[in-house]
């Protein structure tokens, strides 16, 4: 890998099941992640994905590309536009640094209303 290399995009269908399953798996029982009526009462058009699910999807994107021997050393992400059911999030990545067997990748996940997630991932790739 070289600085400036891009990872192939990964499209993820944002389904109601993905949002709810991710919230349950991460023990995030906030109603905005599983109850559409309560989410609307709080100003959202529907339920939305939690940060832990997003974090897992970002990690999956990197390890799918780098392979099963890659070890994530740091994931630093920030959320933006929410992921609602029926949308698609497209993850893209650009290598920003390579030092020995460690690589830093800038990741962006965009959906129909903007950037859902942005940040960097540092991974170690076994030789």
Short mmCIF file of C-alpha atoms in Angstrom, two decimals:
data_model
loop_
_atom_site.label_atom_id
_atom_site.label_comp_id
_atom_site.label_asym_id
_atom_site.label_seq_id
_atom_site.Cartn_x
_atom_site.Cartn_y
_atom_site.Cartn_z
CA UNK A 1 0.00 0.00 0.00
CA UNK A 2 1.11 3.51 -0.78
CA UNK A 3 -0.01 6.94 0.35
CA UNK A 4 -2.81 8.08 -1.94
CA UNK A 5 -4.08 4.58 -2.73
CA UNK A 6 -7.85 4.29 -2.55
CA UNK A 7 -9.88 1.37 -1.29
CA UNK A 8 -12.77 0.14 -3.41
CA UNK A 9 -16.10 1.53 -2.17
CA UNK A 10 -18.39 -0.65 -0.08
CA UNK A 11 -22.14 -0.08 -0.29
CA UNK A 12 -24.15 -1.09 2.76
CA UNK A 13 -27.93 -1.18 2.66
CA UNK A 14 -29.19 0.57 5.78
CA UNK A 15 -32.10 -1.62 6.79
CA UNK A 16 -34.32 -1.43 9.84
CA UNK A 17 -33.00 -4.87 10.82
CA UNK A 18 -29.35 -3.74 10.60
CA UNK A 19 -30.05 -0.70 12.78
CA UNK A 20 -31.98 -2.62 15.44
CA UNK A 21 -29.63 -5.63 15.43
CA UNK A 22 -26.59 -3.37 15.79
CA UNK A 23 -28.16 -1.52 18.70
CA UNK A 24 -29.10 -4.76 20.46
CA UNK A 25 -25.69 -6.33 19.84
CA UNK A 26 -23.97 -3.31 21.38
CA UNK A 27 -26.50 -3.12 24.25
CA UNK A 28 -27.65 0.32 23.19
CA UNK A 29 -31.32 0.30 24.12
CA UNK A 30 -32.00 3.97 23.34
CA UNK A 31 -35.48 4.11 21.85
CA UNK A 32 -34.31 6.15 18.84
CA UNK A 33 -32.52 3.02 17.57
CA UNK A 34 -35.56 0.72 17.59
CA UNK A 35 -38.86 2.61 18.07
CA UNK A 36 -39.86 4.72 15.05
CA UNK A 37 -42.75 6.43 16.85
CA UNK A 38 -40.57 7.56 19.77
CA UNK A 39 -37.80 8.59 17.37
CA UNK A 40 -40.31 10.83 15.53
CA UNK A 41 -41.51 12.30 18.84
CA UNK A 42 -37.87 13.29 19.46
CA UNK A 43 -37.59 15.02 16.06
CA UNK A 44 -36.13 12.30 13.86
CA UNK A 45 -37.98 11.09 10.75
CA UNK A 46 -37.30 7.45 11.75
CA UNK A 47 -34.96 5.30 13.83
CA UNK A 48 -31.25 5.77 13.14
CA UNK A 49 -28.02 3.80 13.43
CA UNK A 50 -25.93 4.07 16.59
CA UNK A 51 -22.22 4.92 16.61
CA UNK A 52 -21.17 1.45 17.74
CA UNK A 53 -22.74 -0.15 14.67
CA UNK A 54 -21.08 2.44 12.47
CA UNK A 55 -17.75 1.78 14.19
CA UNK A 56 -18.11 -1.94 13.50
CA UNK A 57 -18.96 -1.34 9.84
CA UNK A 58 -15.91 0.93 9.44
CA UNK A 59 -13.72 -1.77 11.00
CA UNK A 60 -15.22 -4.38 8.69
CA UNK A 61 -14.53 -2.19 5.67
CA UNK A 62 -10.85 -1.90 6.56
CA UNK A 63 -10.29 -5.54 7.49
CA UNK A 64 -12.20 -6.75 4.42
CA UNK A 65 -9.66 -4.85 2.34
CA UNK A 66 -6.48 -5.52 4.35
CA UNK A 67 -7.25 -9.16 5.09
CA UNK A 68 -7.83 -11.33 8.14
CA UNK A 69 -4.35 -10.76 9.57
CA UNK A 70 -4.86 -7.00 9.87
CA UNK A 71 -5.16 -5.67 13.42
CA UNK A 72 -7.00 -2.40 14.02
CA UNK A 73 -4.86 -0.27 16.34
CA UNK A 74 -6.96 2.91 16.36
CA UNK A 75 -10.38 3.89 15.05
CA UNK A 76 -11.23 7.58 15.39
CA UNK A 77 -14.57 8.45 13.82
CA UNK A 78 -17.11 11.24 13.98
CA UNK A 79 -20.77 10.97 13.04
CA UNK A 80 -22.60 13.42 10.81
CA UNK A 81 -25.83 12.79 8.88
CA UNK A 82 -27.83 9.95 10.43
CA UNK A 83 -28.28 6.58 8.74
CA UNK A 84 -32.03 5.94 8.40
CA UNK A 85 -33.72 2.77 7.10
CA UNK A 86 -34.02 2.62 3.32
CA UNK A 87 -30.80 4.52 2.62
CA UNK A 88 -27.44 3.20 1.48
CA UNK A 89 -24.15 4.08 3.11
CA UNK A 90 -21.12 3.99 0.82
CA UNK A 91 -17.77 3.67 2.56
CA UNK A 92 -14.64 4.93 0.83
CA UNK A 93 -11.05 5.07 2.03
CA UNK A 94 -7.74 6.70 1.14
CA UNK A 95 -4.34 5.71 2.50
CA UNK A 96 -2.85 8.74 4.27
CA UNK A 97 0.28 7.22 5.84
CA UNK A 98 2.38 4.07 5.70
CA UNK A 99 5.12 3.36 8.24
CA UNK A 100 6.58 -0.12 8.11
CA UNK A 101 3.66 -2.52 8.41
CA UNK A 102 1.29 0.14 9.82
CA UNK A 103 -1.15 1.96 7.58
CA UNK A 104 -3.45 4.92 8.27
CA UNK A 105 -6.60 5.20 6.19
CA UNK A 106 -9.00 8.14 5.99
CA UNK A 107 -12.55 6.78 5.84
CA UNK A 108 -15.77 8.48 4.77
CA UNK A 109 -19.23 6.92 4.82
CA UNK A 110 -21.81 8.85 2.81
CA UNK A 111 -25.55 8.36 2.54
CA UNK A 112 -28.35 10.18 0.70
CA UNK A 113 -28.27 13.20 3.00
CA UNK A 114 -24.52 13.66 3.51
CA UNK A 115 -21.51 12.22 5.29
CA UNK A 116 -22.65 9.80 7.97
CA UNK A 117 -19.17 9.05 9.26
CA UNK A 118 -15.65 10.37 8.75
CA UNK A 119 -12.38 9.63 10.45
CA UNK A 120 -9.20 7.62 10.39
CA UNK A 121 -8.25 4.02 11.04
CA UNK A 122 -4.74 2.85 11.90
CA UNK A 123 -4.10 -0.81 11.20
CA UNK A 124 -1.12 -3.10 11.43
CA UNK A 125 -0.76 -5.56 8.60
CA UNK A 126 1.24 -8.70 9.31
CA UNK A 127 3.99 -9.35 6.81
#
